Amino acid sequence: VQLTESGGGLVQPGASLRLSCTATGTTTFSTYQMAWFRQAPGNEREFVVAMRGGSTSYADSVKGRFTISRDNAKNTVYLQMNSLKPEDTAVYYCAADPPPLLIRSSWYDSANWDYWGQGTQVTVSS
């Protein structure tokens, strides 16, 4: 399975961006748990959001501003990011995990996810 992110860029504080992550090499994308993580320079990779079916979990830092969604027909997961802040600046990574499903408490540890994209840079600056 290969994951390819797109949609990053340089935006001003308060702006919006939508990231996309498309999976190839699988015909069972709809059964995968999907997540977004991010990593700022000098920091560890941190959890942003994950979803399984209709269940989602967001980091407190993005709750109410970011929304994850997926289009299984396109093998794609999205991250809509609104009201962006300078502290959102990071490389954003898409992650996927096939069945058997992770227990929810395992979502937050990047080591538990099997597949990763190459990342897309998001920079929020005036």
mmCIF file with all atom_site columns, C-alpha atoms in Angstrom:
data_model
loop_
_atom_site.group_PDB
_atom_site.id
_atom_site.type_symbol
_atom_site.label_atom_id
_atom_site.label_alt_id
_atom_site.label_comp_id
_atom_site.label_asym_id
_atom_site.label_entity_id
_atom_site.label_seq_id
_atom_site.pdbx_PDB_ins_code
_atom_site.Cartn_x
_atom_site.Cartn_y
_atom_site.Cartn_z
_atom_site.occupancy
_atom_site.B_iso_or_equiv
_atom_site.pdbx_formal_charge
_atom_site.auth_seq_id
_atom_site.auth_comp_id
_atom_site.auth_asym_id
_atom_site.auth_atom_id
_atom_site.pdbx_PDB_model_num
ATOM 1   C CA . VAL A 1 1   ? 0.000   0.000  0.000  1.00 0.00 ? 1   VAL A CA 1
ATOM 2   C CA . GLN A 1 2   ? 1.280   3.434  -0.919 1.00 0.00 ? 2   GLN A CA 1
ATOM 3   C CA . LEU A 1 3   ? -0.064  6.681  0.456  1.00 0.00 ? 3   LEU A CA 1
ATOM 4   C CA . THR A 1 4   ? 0.393   9.996  -1.319 1.00 0.00 ? 4   THR A CA 1
ATOM 5   C CA . GLU A 1 5   ? -0.444  13.290 0.369  1.00 0.00 ? 5   GLU A CA 1
ATOM 6   C CA . SER A 1 6   ? -1.107  16.584 -1.363 1.00 0.00 ? 6   SER A CA 1
ATOM 7   C CA . GLY A 1 7   ? -2.577  19.983 -0.622 1.00 0.00 ? 7   GLY A CA 1
ATOM 8   C CA . GLY A 1 8   ? 0.006   21.522 1.653  1.00 0.00 ? 8   GLY A CA 1
ATOM 9   C CA . GLY A 1 9   ? 1.280   25.047 1.238  1.00 0.00 ? 9   GLY A CA 1
ATOM 10  C CA . LEU A 1 10  ? 2.000   28.429 2.757  1.00 0.00 ? 10  LEU A CA 1
ATOM 11  C CA . VAL A 1 11  ? -1.014  30.274 4.154  1.00 0.00 ? 11  VAL A CA 1
ATOM 12  C CA . GLN A 1 12  ? -1.696  33.169 6.489  1.00 0.00 ? 12  GLN A CA 1
ATOM 13  C CA . PRO A 1 13  ? -3.118  32.703 9.986  1.00 0.00 ? 13  PRO A CA 1
ATOM 14  C CA . GLY A 1 14  ? -6.855  32.192 9.872  1.00 0.00 ? 14  GLY A CA 1
ATOM 15  C CA . ALA A 1 15  ? -6.818  30.630 6.421  1.00 0.00 ? 15  ALA A CA 1
ATOM 16  C CA . SER A 1 16  ? -7.940  27.152 5.407  1.00 0.00 ? 16  SER A CA 1
ATOM 17  C CA . LEU A 1 17  ? -6.323  24.243 3.615  1.00 0.00 ? 17  LEU A CA 1
ATOM 18  C CA . ARG A 1 18  ? -7.540  20.822 2.603  1.00 0.00 ? 18  ARG A CA 1
ATOM 19  C CA . LEU A 1 19  ? -5.056  17.987 2.556  1.00 0.00 ? 19  LEU A CA 1
ATOM 20  C CA . SER A 1 20  ? -5.668  14.817 0.565  1.00 0.00 ? 20  SER A CA 1
ATOM 21  C CA . CYS A 1 21  ? -4.189  11.367 0.937  1.00 0.00 ? 21  CYS A CA 1
ATOM 22  C CA . THR A 1 22  ? -4.749  8.770  -1.763 1.00 0.00 ? 22  THR A CA 1
ATOM 23  C CA . ALA A 1 23  ? -4.029  5.091  -1.253 1.00 0.00 ? 23  ALA A CA 1
ATOM 24  C CA . THR A 1 24  ? -2.886  2.776  -4.024 1.00 0.00 ? 24  THR A CA 1
ATOM 25  C CA . GLY A 1 25  ? -2.105  -0.919 -3.983 1.00 0.00 ? 25  GLY A CA 1
ATOM 26  C CA . THR A 1 26  ? -5.211  -1.996 -2.124 1.00 0.00 ? 26  THR A CA 1
ATOM 27  C CA . THR A 1 27  ? -8.764  -2.933 -3.050 1.00 0.00 ? 27  THR A CA 1
ATOM 28  C CA . THR A 1 28  ? -9.972  -2.892 0.542  1.00 0.00 ? 28  THR A CA 1
ATOM 29  C CA . PHE A 1 29  ? -9.327  0.749  1.438  1.00 0.00 ? 29  PHE A CA 1
ATOM 30  C CA . SER A 1 30  ? -12.767 1.060  2.982  1.00 0.00 ? 30  SER A CA 1
ATOM 31  C CA . THR A 1 31  ? -11.768 -1.346 5.764  1.00 0.00 ? 31  THR A CA 1
ATOM 32  C CA . TYR A 1 32  ? -8.660  0.620  6.746  1.00 0.00 ? 32  TYR A CA 1
ATOM 33  C CA . GLN A 1 33  ? -8.364  2.880  9.713  1.00 0.00 ? 33  GLN A CA 1
ATOM 34  C CA . MET A 1 34  ? -6.920  6.210  8.629  1.00 0.00 ? 34  MET A CA 1
ATOM 35  C CA . ALA A 1 35  ? -5.127  8.958  10.484 1.00 0.00 ? 35  ALA A CA 1
ATOM 36  C CA . TRP A 1 36  ? -3.211  12.175 10.173 1.00 0.00 ? 36  TRP A CA 1
ATOM 37  C CA . PHE A 1 37  ? -0.097  12.977 12.186 1.00 0.00 ? 37  PHE A CA 1
ATOM 38  C CA . ARG A 1 38  ? 2.180   15.979 12.016 1.00 0.00 ? 38  ARG A CA 1
ATOM 39  C CA . GLN A 1 39  ? 5.766   16.767 12.854 1.00 0.00 ? 39  GLN A CA 1
ATOM 40  C CA . ALA A 1 40  ? 7.231   20.199 13.429 1.00 0.00 ? 40  ALA A CA 1
ATOM 41  C CA . PRO A 1 41  ? 11.004  20.781 13.321 1.00 0.00 ? 41  PRO A CA 1
ATOM 42  C CA . GLY A 1 42  ? 12.672  19.503 16.469 1.00 0.00 ? 42  GLY A CA 1
ATOM 43  C CA . ASN A 1 43  ? 9.486   17.802 17.668 1.00 0.00 ? 43  ASN A CA 1
ATOM 44  C CA . GLU A 1 44  ? 8.252   14.246 17.706 1.00 0.00 ? 44  GLU A CA 1
ATOM 45  C CA . ARG A 1 45  ? 5.517   13.155 15.348 1.00 0.00 ? 45  ARG A CA 1
ATOM 46  C CA . GLU A 1 46  ? 2.206   13.918 16.991 1.00 0.00 ? 46  GLU A CA 1
ATOM 47  C CA . PHE A 1 47  ? -1.294  12.614 16.540 1.00 0.00 ? 47  PHE A CA 1
ATOM 48  C CA . VAL A 1 48  ? -3.810  14.899 14.848 1.00 0.00 ? 48  VAL A CA 1
ATOM 49  C CA . VAL A 1 49  ? -6.879  12.796 14.059 1.00 0.00 ? 49  VAL A CA 1
ATOM 50  C CA . ALA A 1 50  ? -7.961  9.247  13.258 1.00 0.00 ? 50  ALA A CA 1
ATOM 51  C CA . MET A 1 51  ? -11.089 7.598  11.971 1.00 0.00 ? 51  MET A CA 1
ATOM 52  C CA . ARG A 1 52  ? -12.629 4.174  11.727 1.00 0.00 ? 52  ARG A CA 1
ATOM 53  C CA . GLY A 1 53  ? -16.007 3.932  10.117 1.00 0.00 ? 53  GLY A CA 1
ATOM 54  C CA . GLY A 1 54  ? -18.024 6.731  11.615 1.00 0.00 ? 54  GLY A CA 1
ATOM 55  C CA . SER A 1 55  ? -15.846 7.049  14.711 1.00 0.00 ? 55  SER A CA 1
ATOM 56  C CA . THR A 1 56  ? -13.237 9.775  14.970 1.00 0.00 ? 56  THR A CA 1
ATOM 57  C CA . SER A 1 57  ? -10.814 11.133 17.536 1.00 0.00 ? 57  SER A CA 1
ATOM 58  C CA . TYR A 1 58  ? -9.124  14.521 17.398 1.00 0.00 ? 58  TYR A CA 1
ATOM 59  C CA . ALA A 1 59  ? -6.211  15.997 19.258 1.00 0.00 ? 59  ALA A CA 1
ATOM 60  C CA . ASP A 1 60  ? -7.376  18.751 21.591 1.00 0.00 ? 60  ASP A CA 1
ATOM 61  C CA . SER A 1 61  ? -5.200  21.256 19.741 1.00 0.00 ? 61  SER A CA 1
ATOM 62  C CA . VAL A 1 62  ? -7.200  20.854 16.511 1.00 0.00 ? 62  VAL A CA 1
ATOM 63  C CA . LYS A 1 63  ? -10.669 19.993 17.810 1.00 0.00 ? 63  LYS A CA 1
ATOM 64  C CA . GLY A 1 64  ? -13.287 22.249 16.275 1.00 0.00 ? 64  GLY A CA 1
ATOM 65  C CA . ARG A 1 65  ? -10.935 23.468 13.543 1.00 0.00 ? 65  ARG A CA 1
ATOM 66  C CA . PHE A 1 66  ? -9.919  20.313 11.652 1.00 0.00 ? 66  PHE A CA 1
ATOM 67  C CA . THR A 1 67  ? -12.200 17.713 10.099 1.00 0.00 ? 67  THR A CA 1
ATOM 68  C CA . ILE A 1 68  ? -11.285 14.313 8.714  1.00 0.00 ? 68  ILE A CA 1
ATOM 69  C CA . SER A 1 69  ? -13.355 12.669 6.007  1.00 0.00 ? 69  SER A CA 1
ATOM 70  C CA . ARG A 1 70  ? -12.940 9.940  3.433  1.00 0.00 ? 70  ARG A CA 1
ATOM 71  C CA . ASP A 1 71  ? -14.180 8.952  0.001  1.00 0.00 ? 71  ASP A CA 1
ATOM 72  C CA . ASN A 1 72  ? -13.820 5.200  -0.280 1.00 0.00 ? 72  ASN A CA 1
ATOM 73  C CA . ALA A 1 73  ? -14.707 5.260  -3.975 1.00 0.00 ? 73  ALA A CA 1
ATOM 74  C CA . LYS A 1 74  ? -11.583 7.360  -4.537 1.00 0.00 ? 74  LYS A CA 1
ATOM 75  C CA . ASN A 1 75  ? -9.403  5.614  -1.939 1.00 0.00 ? 75  ASN A CA 1
ATOM 76  C CA . THR A 1 76  ? -8.851  9.037  -0.448 1.00 0.00 ? 76  THR A CA 1
ATOM 77  C CA . VAL A 1 77  ? -8.938  10.586 3.002  1.00 0.00 ? 77  VAL A CA 1
ATOM 78  C CA . TYR A 1 78  ? -9.084  14.328 3.545  1.00 0.00 ? 78  TYR A CA 1
ATOM 79  C CA . LEU A 1 79  ? -8.109  16.726 6.286  1.00 0.00 ? 79  LEU A CA 1
ATOM 80  C CA . GLN A 1 80  ? -9.969  20.019 6.181  1.00 0.00 ? 80  GLN A CA 1
ATOM 81  C CA . MET A 1 81  ? -8.058  22.555 8.242  1.00 0.00 ? 81  MET A CA 1
ATOM 82  C CA . ASN A 1 82  ? -9.749  25.825 9.143  1.00 0.00 ? 82  ASN A CA 1
ATOM 83  C CA . SER A 1 83  ? -8.666  28.771 11.266 1.00 0.00 ? 83  SER A CA 1
ATOM 84  C CA . LEU A 1 84  ? -5.048  27.786 10.864 1.00 0.00 ? 84  LEU A CA 1
ATOM 85  C CA . LYS A 1 85  ? -2.541  29.024 13.410 1.00 0.00 ? 85  LYS A CA 1
ATOM 86  C CA . PRO A 1 86  ? 1.249   29.411 13.230 1.00 0.00 ? 86  PRO A CA 1
ATOM 87  C CA . GLU A 1 87  ? 1.563   26.495 15.650 1.00 0.00 ? 87  GLU A CA 1
ATOM 88  C CA . ASP A 1 88  ? -0.080  24.260 13.045 1.00 0.00 ? 88  ASP A CA 1
ATOM 89  C CA . THR A 1 89  ? 3.062   24.589 10.934 1.00 0.00 ? 89  THR A CA 1
ATOM 90  C CA . ALA A 1 90  ? 4.454   21.105 10.365 1.00 0.00 ? 90  ALA A CA 1
ATOM 91  C CA . VAL A 1 91  ? 4.866   18.298 7.889  1.00 0.00 ? 91  VAL A CA 1
ATOM 92  C CA . TYR A 1 92  ? 1.561   16.442 7.806  1.00 0.00 ? 92  TYR A CA 1
ATOM 93  C CA . TYR A 1 93  ? 1.609   12.682 7.315  1.00 0.00 ? 93  TYR A CA 1
ATOM 94  C CA . CYS A 1 94  ? -1.189  10.350 6.367  1.00 0.00 ? 94  CYS A CA 1
ATOM 95  C CA . ALA A 1 95  ? -1.224  6.930  8.028  1.00 0.00 ? 95  ALA A CA 1
ATOM 96  C CA . ALA A 1 96  ? -3.214  3.774  7.397  1.00 0.00 ? 96  ALA A CA 1
ATOM 97  C CA . ASP A 1 97  ? -3.767  0.510  9.189  1.00 0.00 ? 97  ASP A CA 1
ATOM 98  C CA . PRO A 1 98  ? -5.591  -2.518 7.779  1.00 0.00 ? 98  PRO A CA 1
ATOM 99  C CA . PRO A 1 99  ? -7.648  -4.982 9.740  1.00 0.00 ? 99  PRO A CA 1
ATOM 100 C CA . PRO A 1 100 ? -7.431  -6.344 12.351 1.00 0.00 ? 100 PRO A CA 1
ATOM 101 C CA . LEU A 1 101 ? -8.344  -2.971 13.742 1.00 0.00 ? 101 LEU A CA 1
ATOM 102 C CA . LEU A 1 102 ? -6.351  -1.092 16.328 1.00 0.00 ? 102 LEU A CA 1
ATOM 103 C CA . ILE A 1 103 ? -8.032  -0.509 19.623 1.00 0.00 ? 103 ILE A CA 1
ATOM 104 C CA . ARG A 1 104 ? -8.879  3.154  19.994 1.00 0.00 ? 104 ARG A CA 1
ATOM 105 C CA . SER A 1 105 ? -6.229  3.783  22.653 1.00 0.00 ? 105 SER A CA 1
ATOM 106 C CA . SER A 1 106 ? -3.571  2.652  20.150 1.00 0.00 ? 106 SER A CA 1
ATOM 107 C CA . TRP A 1 107 ? -4.471  5.318  17.616 1.00 0.00 ? 107 TRP A CA 1
ATOM 108 C CA . TYR A 1 108 ? -2.319  7.962  19.276 1.00 0.00 ? 108 TYR A CA 1
ATOM 109 C CA . ASP A 1 109 ? 1.010   6.147  18.935 1.00 0.00 ? 109 ASP A CA 1
ATOM 110 C CA . SER A 1 110 ? 2.531   6.521  15.476 1.00 0.00 ? 110 SER A CA 1
ATOM 111 C CA . ALA A 1 111 ? 4.370   3.197  15.929 1.00 0.00 ? 111 ALA A CA 1
ATOM 112 C CA . ASN A 1 112 ? 1.059   1.331  15.650 1.00 0.00 ? 112 ASN A CA 1
ATOM 113 C CA . TRP A 1 113 ? 0.286   2.463  12.122 1.00 0.00 ? 113 TRP A CA 1
ATOM 114 C CA . ASP A 1 114 ? 1.462   0.259  9.270  1.00 0.00 ? 114 ASP A CA 1
ATOM 115 C CA . TYR A 1 115 ? 1.594   2.571  6.262  1.00 0.00 ? 115 TYR A CA 1
ATOM 116 C CA . TRP A 1 116 ? 2.763   6.142  5.871  1.00 0.00 ? 116 TRP A CA 1
ATOM 117 C CA . GLY A 1 117 ? 2.849   8.765  3.189  1.00 0.00 ? 117 GLY A CA 1
ATOM 118 C CA . GLN A 1 118 ? 5.843   10.945 2.434  1.00 0.00 ? 118 GLN A CA 1
ATOM 119 C CA . GLY A 1 119 ? 4.315   14.011 4.065  1.00 0.00 ? 119 GLY A CA 1
ATOM 120 C CA . THR A 1 120 ? 3.200   17.415 2.886  1.00 0.00 ? 120 THR A CA 1
ATOM 121 C CA . GLN A 1 121 ? 4.430   20.711 4.322  1.00 0.00 ? 121 GLN A CA 1
ATOM 122 C CA . VAL A 1 122 ? 1.968   23.126 5.866  1.00 0.00 ? 122 VAL A CA 1
ATOM 123 C CA . THR A 1 123 ? 3.313   26.534 6.822  1.00 0.00 ? 123 THR A CA 1
ATOM 124 C CA . VAL A 1 124 ? 1.148   29.119 8.546  1.00 0.00 ? 124 VAL A CA 1
ATOM 125 C CA . SER A 1 125 ? 2.794   32.503 8.633  1.00 0.00 ? 125 SER A CA 1
ATOM 126 C CA . SER A 1 126 ? 1.999   36.150 8.060  1.00 0.00 ? 126 SER A CA 1
#
